Short mmCIF file of C-alpha atoms in Angstrom, two decimals:
data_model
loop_
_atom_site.label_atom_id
_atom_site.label_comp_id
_atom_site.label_asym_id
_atom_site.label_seq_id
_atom_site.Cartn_x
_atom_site.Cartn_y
_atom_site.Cartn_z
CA UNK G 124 0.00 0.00 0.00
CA UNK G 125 1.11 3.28 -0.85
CA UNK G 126 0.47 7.00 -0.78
CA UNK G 127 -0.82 6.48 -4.33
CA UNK G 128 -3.14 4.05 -2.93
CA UNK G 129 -4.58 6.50 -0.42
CA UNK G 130 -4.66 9.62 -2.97
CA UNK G 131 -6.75 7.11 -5.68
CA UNK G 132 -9.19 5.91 -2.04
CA UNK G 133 -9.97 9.89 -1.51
CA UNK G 134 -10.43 10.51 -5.27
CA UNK G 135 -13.12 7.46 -5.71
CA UNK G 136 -15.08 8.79 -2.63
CA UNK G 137 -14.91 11.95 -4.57
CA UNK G 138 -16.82 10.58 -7.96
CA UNK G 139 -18.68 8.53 -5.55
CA UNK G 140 -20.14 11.16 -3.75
CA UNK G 141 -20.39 13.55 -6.97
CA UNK G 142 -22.43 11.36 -8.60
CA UNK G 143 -24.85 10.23 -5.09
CA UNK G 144 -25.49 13.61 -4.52
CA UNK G 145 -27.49 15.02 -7.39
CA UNK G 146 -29.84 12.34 -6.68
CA UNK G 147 -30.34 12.31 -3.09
CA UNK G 148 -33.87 13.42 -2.21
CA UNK G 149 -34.45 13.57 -5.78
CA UNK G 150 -36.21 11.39 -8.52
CA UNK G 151 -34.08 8.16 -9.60
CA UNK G 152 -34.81 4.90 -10.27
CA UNK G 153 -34.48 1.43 -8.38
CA UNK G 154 -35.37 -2.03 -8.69
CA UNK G 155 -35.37 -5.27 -6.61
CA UNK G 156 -32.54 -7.70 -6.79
CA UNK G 157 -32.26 -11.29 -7.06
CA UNK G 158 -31.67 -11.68 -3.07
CA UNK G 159 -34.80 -8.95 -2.99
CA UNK G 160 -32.83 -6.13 -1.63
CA UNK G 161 -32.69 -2.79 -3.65
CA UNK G 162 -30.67 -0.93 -5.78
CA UNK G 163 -31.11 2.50 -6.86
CA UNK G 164 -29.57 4.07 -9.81
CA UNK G 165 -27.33 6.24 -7.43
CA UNK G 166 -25.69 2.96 -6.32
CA UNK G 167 -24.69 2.22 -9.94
CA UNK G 168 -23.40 5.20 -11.30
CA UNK G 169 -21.25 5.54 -7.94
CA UNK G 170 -19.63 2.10 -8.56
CA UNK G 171 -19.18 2.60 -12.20
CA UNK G 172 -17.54 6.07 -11.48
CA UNK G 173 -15.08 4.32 -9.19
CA UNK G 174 -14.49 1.40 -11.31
CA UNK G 175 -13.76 3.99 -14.02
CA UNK G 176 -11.12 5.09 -12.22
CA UNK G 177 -9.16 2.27 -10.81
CA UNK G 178 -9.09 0.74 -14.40
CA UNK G 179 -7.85 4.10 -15.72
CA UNK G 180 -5.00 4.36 -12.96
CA UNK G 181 -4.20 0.63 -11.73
CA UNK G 182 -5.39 -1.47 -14.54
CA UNK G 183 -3.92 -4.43 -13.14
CA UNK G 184 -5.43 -4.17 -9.87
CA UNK G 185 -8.97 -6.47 -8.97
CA UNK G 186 -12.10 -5.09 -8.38
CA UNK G 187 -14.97 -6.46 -6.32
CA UNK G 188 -18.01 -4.67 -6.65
CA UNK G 189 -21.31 -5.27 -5.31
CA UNK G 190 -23.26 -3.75 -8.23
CA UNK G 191 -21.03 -4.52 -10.90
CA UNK G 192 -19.04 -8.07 -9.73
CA UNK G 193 -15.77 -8.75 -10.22
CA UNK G 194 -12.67 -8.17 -12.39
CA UNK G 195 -9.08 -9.79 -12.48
CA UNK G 196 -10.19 -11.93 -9.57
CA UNK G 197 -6.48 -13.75 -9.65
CA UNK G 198 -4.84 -10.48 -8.48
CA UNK G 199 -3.06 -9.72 -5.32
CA UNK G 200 -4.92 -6.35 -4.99
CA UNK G 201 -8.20 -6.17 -5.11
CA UNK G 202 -10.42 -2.64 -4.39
CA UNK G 203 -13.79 -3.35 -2.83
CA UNK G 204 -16.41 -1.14 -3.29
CA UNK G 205 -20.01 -0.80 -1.78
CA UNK G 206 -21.12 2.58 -3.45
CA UNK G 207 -24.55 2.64 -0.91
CA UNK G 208 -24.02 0.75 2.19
CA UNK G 209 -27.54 1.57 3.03
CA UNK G 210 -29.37 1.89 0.08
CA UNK G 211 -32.89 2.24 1.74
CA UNK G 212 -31.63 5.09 4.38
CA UNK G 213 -30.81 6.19 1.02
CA UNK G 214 -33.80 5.56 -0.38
CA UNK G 215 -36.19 7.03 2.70
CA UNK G 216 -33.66 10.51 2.71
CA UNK G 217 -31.76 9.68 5.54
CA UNK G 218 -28.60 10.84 5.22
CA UNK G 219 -27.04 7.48 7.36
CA UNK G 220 -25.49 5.73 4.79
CA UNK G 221 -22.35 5.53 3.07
CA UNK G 222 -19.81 4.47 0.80
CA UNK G 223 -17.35 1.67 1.26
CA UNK G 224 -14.01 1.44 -0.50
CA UNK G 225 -11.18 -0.87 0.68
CA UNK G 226 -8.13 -2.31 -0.63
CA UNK G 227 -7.22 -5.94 0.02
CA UNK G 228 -3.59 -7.55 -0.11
CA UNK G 229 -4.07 -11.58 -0.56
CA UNK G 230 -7.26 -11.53 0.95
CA UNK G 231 -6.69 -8.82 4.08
CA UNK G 232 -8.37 -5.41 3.89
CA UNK G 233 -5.23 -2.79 4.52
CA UNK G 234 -7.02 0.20 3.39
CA UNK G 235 -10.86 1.60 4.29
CA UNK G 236 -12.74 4.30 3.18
CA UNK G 237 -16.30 5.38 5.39
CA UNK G 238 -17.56 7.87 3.36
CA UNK G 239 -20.78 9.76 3.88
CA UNK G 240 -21.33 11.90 1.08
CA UNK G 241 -24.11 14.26 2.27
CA UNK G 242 -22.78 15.18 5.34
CA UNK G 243 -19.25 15.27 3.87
CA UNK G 244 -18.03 13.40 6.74
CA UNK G 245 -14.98 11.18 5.22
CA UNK G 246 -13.03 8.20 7.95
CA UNK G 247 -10.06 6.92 6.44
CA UNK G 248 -7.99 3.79 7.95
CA UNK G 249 -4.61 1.96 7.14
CA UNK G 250 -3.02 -0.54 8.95
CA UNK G 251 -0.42 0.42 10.81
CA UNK G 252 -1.66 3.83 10.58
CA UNK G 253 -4.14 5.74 12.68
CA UNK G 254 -7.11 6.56 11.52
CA UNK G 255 -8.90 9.97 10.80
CA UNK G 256 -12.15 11.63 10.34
CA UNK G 257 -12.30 14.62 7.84
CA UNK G 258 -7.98 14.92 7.87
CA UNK G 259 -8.10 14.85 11.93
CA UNK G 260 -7.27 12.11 14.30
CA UNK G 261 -9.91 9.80 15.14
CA UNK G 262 -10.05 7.58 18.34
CA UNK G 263 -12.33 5.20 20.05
CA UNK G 264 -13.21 5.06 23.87
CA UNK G 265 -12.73 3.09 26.70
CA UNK G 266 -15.37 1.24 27.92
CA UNK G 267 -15.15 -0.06 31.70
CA UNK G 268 -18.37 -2.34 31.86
CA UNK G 269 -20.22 -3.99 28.73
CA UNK G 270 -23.57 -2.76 30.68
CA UNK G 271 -22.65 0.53 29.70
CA UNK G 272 -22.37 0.34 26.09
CA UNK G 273 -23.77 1.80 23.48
CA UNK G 274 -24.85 -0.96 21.04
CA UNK G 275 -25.96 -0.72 17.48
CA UNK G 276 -27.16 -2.95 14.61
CA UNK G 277 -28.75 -2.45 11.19
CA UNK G 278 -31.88 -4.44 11.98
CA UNK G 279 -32.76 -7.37 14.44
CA UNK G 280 -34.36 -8.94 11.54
CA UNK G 281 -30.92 -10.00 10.12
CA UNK G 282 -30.59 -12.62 13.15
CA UNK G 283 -31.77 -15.67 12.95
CA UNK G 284 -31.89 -19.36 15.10
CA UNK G 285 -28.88 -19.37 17.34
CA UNK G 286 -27.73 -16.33 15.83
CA UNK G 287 -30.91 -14.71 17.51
CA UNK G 288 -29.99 -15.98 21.34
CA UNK G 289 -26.50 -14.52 20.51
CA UNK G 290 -27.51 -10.97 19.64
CA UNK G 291 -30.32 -10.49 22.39
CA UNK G 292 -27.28 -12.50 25.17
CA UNK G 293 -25.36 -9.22 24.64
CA UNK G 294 -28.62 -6.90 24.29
CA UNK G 295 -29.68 -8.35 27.94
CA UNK G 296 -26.14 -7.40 29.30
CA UNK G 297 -26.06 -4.07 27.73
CA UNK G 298 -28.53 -0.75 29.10
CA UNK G 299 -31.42 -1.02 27.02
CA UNK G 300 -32.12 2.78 26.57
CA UNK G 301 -28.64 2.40 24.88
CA UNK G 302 -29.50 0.06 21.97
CA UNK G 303 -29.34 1.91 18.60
CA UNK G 304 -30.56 0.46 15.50
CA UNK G 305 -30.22 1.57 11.47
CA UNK G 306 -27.22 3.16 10.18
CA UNK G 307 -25.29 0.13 8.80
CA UNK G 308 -21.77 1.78 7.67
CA UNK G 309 -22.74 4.42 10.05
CA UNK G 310 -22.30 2.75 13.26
CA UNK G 311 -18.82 1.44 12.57
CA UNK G 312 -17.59 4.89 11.86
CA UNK G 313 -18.77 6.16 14.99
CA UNK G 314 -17.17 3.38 16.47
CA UNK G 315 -14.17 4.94 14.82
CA UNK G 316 -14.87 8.26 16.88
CA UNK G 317 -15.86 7.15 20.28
CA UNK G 318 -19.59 7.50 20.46
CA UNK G 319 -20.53 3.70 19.68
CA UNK G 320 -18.61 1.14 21.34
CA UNK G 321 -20.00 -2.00 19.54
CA UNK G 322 -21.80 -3.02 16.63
CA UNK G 323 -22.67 -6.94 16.25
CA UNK G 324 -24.08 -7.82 13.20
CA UNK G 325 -24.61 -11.11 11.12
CA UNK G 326 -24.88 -11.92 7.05
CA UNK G 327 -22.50 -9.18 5.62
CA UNK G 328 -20.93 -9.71 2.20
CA UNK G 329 -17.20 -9.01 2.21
CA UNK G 330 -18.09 -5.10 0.30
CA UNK G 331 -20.30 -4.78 3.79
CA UNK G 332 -17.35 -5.21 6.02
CA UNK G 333 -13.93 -4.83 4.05
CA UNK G 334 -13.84 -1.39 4.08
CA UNK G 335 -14.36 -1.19 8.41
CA UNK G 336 -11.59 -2.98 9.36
CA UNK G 337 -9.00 -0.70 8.98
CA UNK G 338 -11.08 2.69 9.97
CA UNK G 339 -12.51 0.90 13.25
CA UNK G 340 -8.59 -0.94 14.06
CA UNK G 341 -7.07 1.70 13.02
CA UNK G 342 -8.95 4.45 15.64
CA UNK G 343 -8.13 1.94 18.36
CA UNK G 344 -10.74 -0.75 17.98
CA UNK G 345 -11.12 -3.98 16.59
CA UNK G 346 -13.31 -6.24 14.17
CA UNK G 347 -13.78 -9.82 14.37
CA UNK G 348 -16.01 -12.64 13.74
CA UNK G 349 -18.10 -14.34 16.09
CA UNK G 350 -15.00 -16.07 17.09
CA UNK G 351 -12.82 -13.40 17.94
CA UNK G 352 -11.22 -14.00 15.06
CA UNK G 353 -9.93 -11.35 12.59
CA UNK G 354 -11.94 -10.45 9.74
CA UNK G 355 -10.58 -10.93 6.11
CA UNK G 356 -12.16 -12.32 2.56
CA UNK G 357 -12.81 -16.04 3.50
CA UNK G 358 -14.72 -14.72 6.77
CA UNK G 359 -18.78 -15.90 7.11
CA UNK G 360 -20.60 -12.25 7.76
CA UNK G 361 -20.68 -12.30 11.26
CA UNK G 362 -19.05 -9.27 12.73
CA UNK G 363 -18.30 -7.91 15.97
CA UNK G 364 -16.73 -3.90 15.77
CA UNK G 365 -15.57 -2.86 19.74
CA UNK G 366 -14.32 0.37 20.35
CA UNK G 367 -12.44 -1.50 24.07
CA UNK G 368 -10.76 -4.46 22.88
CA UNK G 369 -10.59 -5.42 26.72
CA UNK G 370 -14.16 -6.67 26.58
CA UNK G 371 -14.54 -8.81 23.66
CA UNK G 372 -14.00 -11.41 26.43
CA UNK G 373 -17.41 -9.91 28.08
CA UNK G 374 -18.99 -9.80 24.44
CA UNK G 375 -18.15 -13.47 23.54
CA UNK G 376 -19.36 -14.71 26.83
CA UNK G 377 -22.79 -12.54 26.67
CA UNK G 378 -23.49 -14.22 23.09
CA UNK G 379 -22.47 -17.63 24.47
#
């Protein structure tokens, strides 16, 4: 990874958000998916804006898209993009969502992008690197006793069988005036800067997560699976973000 690398991350957040924009709150079209979840025309002319430009600058690089699939899948490199992570906060005007862009070396995301295009509010991570918010320092917070977390998820509806008794384990052990839930990208970045200190979620495609590690590790945190194991391509969509990596031991326990 290089300072290249970080200049071309900025830039496709930059077409991203020039061509969300225009159309937020606006008129645009969308359809249903084969796995039934939505996609607007905003979500495609972000990713093909992006793609646009990594094959016009690193032509040899990969791409993994969730709009537009994937191209030289054998390389080392691969950019993964999510142009809407949160297409129906897009969709209902709530300015909550965001764009995803990571780059992966053999399968491990070294490079994330949160980008939220409305309020201009950019997080960028590296490994080995700290991350920042808008050009400035970001940093998670301590967190003394999982009881007084703030927990967030996209939806509960994403749970399901055991998955369920794991999710509502650490709900019971957290204040329940402090459960949050919408925001999908969102939530990680805030992780990021210390006003969410966990986000447990479950069925994420690699564009969903890829893009967090780095900005949530990078502030301070960690991501893992339900394991506590680190998160990279081959992972199975269940994610833990914790601002305090001294209680992931109380997290695992909670979800049994």
């Amino acid at each position: 990874m290089t300072s290249k690398d970080l200049a071309l991350a900025n830039a496709l957040a930059d077409a991203a958000g020039e061509a969300i924009r225009p159309l937020f709150r606006g008129e645009w079209t969308e359809e249903r998916k084969d796995d039934r979840s939505y996609v607007t025309e905003a979500d495609r002319a972000a990713e093909a804006a992006m793609r646009a430009l990594i094959e016009q600058r690193l032509p040899d690089d990969g791409i993994i898209g969730e709009e537009y699939g994937t191209r030289n899948e054998s390389a080392g490199r691969q950019w993964v993009l999510d142009p809407i992570d949160g297409t129906t906060s897009f969709i209902a005007g709530r300015p909550i969502f965001g764009t995803l862009i990571a780059l992966l070396q053999d399968g491990w995301p070294v490079l994330g992008v949160i980008d939220q295009p409305i309020a201009r509010e950019r997080w960028v991570g590296r490994i080995g690197e700290g991350t920042t918010f808008n050009g400035k320092p970001a940093s998670v917070r301590p967190l003394k006793d999982l009881s007084d977390a703030v927990l967030g998820t996209t939806t509960p509806h994403q749970f399901a069988g055991d998955d369920v008794d794991a999710f509502m384990g650490v709900a019971k052990a957290v204040a329940e005036r402090k459960i949050i839930y919408g925001g999908d990208c969102y939530n990680y970045a805030l992780v990021a800067s210390g006003h969410v200190d966990l986000v447990i979620e479950a069925n994420l495609k690699l564009h969903d997560y890829a893009a967090l590690v780095p900005v949530v590790e990078g502030a301070g945190g960690m991501m893992s699976d339900w394991q506590g194991n680190p998160l990279d391509a081959g992972s199975d969509g269940r994610v833990i973000a914790l601002g305090d990596p001294a209680r992931l031991e109380d997290v695992l326990e909670a979800m049994g």
